[in-house]
Protein backbone atom coordinates (compact mmCIF):
# COMPACT_ATOMS: atom_id res chain seq x y z
CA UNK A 1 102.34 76.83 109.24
CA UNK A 2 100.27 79.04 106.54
CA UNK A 3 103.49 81.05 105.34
CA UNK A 4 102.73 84.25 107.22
CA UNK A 5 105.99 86.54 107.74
CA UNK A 6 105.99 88.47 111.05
CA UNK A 7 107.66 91.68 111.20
CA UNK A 8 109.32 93.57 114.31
CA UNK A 9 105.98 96.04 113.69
CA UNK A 10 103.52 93.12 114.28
CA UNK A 11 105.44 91.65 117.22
CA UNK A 12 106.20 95.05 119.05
CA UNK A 13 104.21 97.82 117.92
CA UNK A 14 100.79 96.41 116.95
CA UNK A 15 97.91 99.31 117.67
CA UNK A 16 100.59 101.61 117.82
CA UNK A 17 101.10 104.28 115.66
CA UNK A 18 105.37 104.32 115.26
CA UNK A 19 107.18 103.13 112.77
CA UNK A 20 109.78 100.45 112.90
CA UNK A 21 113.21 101.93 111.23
CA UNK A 22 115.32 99.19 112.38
CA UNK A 23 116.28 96.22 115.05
CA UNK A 24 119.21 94.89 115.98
CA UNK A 25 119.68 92.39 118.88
CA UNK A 26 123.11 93.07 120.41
CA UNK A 27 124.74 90.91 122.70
CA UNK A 28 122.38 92.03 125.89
CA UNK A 29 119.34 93.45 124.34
CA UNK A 30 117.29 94.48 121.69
CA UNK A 31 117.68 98.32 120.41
CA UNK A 32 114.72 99.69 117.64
CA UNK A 33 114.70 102.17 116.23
CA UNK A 34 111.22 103.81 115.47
CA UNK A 35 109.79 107.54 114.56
CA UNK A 36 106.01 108.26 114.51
CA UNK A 37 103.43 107.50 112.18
CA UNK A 38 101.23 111.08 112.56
CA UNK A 39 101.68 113.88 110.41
CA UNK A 40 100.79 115.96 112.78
CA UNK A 41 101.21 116.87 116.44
CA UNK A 42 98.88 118.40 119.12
CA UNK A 43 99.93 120.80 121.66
CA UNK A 44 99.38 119.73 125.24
CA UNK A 45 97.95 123.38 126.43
CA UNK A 46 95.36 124.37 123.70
CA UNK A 47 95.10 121.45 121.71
CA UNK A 48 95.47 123.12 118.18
CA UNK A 49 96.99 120.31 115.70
CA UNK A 50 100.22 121.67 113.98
CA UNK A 51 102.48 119.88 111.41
CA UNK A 52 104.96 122.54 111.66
CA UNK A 53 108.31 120.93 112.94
CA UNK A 54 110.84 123.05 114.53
CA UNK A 55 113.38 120.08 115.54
CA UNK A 56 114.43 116.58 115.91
CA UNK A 57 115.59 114.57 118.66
CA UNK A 58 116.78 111.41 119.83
CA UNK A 59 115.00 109.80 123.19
CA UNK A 60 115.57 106.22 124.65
CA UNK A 61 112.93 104.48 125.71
CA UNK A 62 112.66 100.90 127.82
CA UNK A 63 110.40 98.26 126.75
CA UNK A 64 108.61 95.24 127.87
CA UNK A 65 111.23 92.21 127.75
CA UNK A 66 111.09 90.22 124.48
CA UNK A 67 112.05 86.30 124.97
CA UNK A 68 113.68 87.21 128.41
CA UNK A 69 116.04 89.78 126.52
CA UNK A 70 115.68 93.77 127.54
CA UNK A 71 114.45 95.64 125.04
CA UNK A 72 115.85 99.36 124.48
CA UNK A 73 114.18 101.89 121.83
CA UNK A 74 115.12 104.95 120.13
CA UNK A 75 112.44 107.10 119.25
CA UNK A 76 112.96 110.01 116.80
CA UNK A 77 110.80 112.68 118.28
CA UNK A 78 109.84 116.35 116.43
CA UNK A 79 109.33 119.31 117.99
CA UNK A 80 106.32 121.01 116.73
CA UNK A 81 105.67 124.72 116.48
CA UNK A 82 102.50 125.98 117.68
CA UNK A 83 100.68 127.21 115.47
CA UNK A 84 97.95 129.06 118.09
CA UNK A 85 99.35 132.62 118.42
CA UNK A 86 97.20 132.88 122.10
CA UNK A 87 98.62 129.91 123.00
CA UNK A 88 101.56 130.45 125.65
CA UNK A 89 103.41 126.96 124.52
CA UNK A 90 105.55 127.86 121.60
CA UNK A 91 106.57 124.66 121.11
CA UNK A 92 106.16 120.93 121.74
CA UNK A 93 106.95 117.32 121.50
CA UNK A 94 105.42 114.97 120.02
CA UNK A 95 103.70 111.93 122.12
CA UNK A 96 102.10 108.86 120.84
CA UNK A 97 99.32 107.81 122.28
CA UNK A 98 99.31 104.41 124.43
CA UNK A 99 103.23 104.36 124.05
CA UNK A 100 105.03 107.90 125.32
CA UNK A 101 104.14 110.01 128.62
CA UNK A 102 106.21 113.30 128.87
CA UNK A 103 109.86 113.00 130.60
CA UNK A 104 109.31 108.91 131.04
CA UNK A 105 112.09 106.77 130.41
CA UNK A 106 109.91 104.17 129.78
CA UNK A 107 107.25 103.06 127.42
CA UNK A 108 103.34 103.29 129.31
CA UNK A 109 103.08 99.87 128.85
CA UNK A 110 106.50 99.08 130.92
CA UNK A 111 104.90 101.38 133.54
CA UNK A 112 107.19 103.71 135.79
CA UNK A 113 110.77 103.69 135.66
């Protein structure tokens, strides 16, 4: 063995741009709790980048099975402001790529829930 720690970020999250808060394995699955990386967020209907947030939420996301135990995340999530004035979305939430769709219940790499 050459010494190497892992972390939950290198078992979980590699290429993906969250950050890991915390883990705790309850009795029946794993919960993490993560928050994105980005600065910044893009809104779905123009485009234009914003780092404006206008809230903060909670959402609860299923994950691919670690070592045959369910795996349950909570993703922080801001609401960014758009920052386009013709733009008709006022605001948005954030999505990271490869990980969140809009309204799943599951991470993209689960598939549909």
């Amino acid at each position: 063995m050459d010494g190497c720690e892992l972390s939950w970020q290198d078992v979980l999250f590699a290429g993906v741009a969250v950050l890991v808060e915390s883990a705790v394995r309850g009795a029946t699955a794993t919960v993490v709790r993560v928050r994105g990386r980005s600065r910044d967020g893009r809104c779905p209907k123009c485009g234009s980048p914003s780092s404006r947030v206008h809230d903060r939420y909670q959402r609860r996301l299923q994950d691919v099975p670690l070592a045959s135990r369910q795996v349950e995340i909570t993703l922080e999530v801001r609401r960014f402001v758009c920052v386009n004035a013709q733009c008709p979305q006022r605001t948005f939430a954030e999505q990271i790529p490869g990980f969140t769709s809009a309204y799943a219940r599951c991470t993209d790499r689960l598939g549909h829930c």
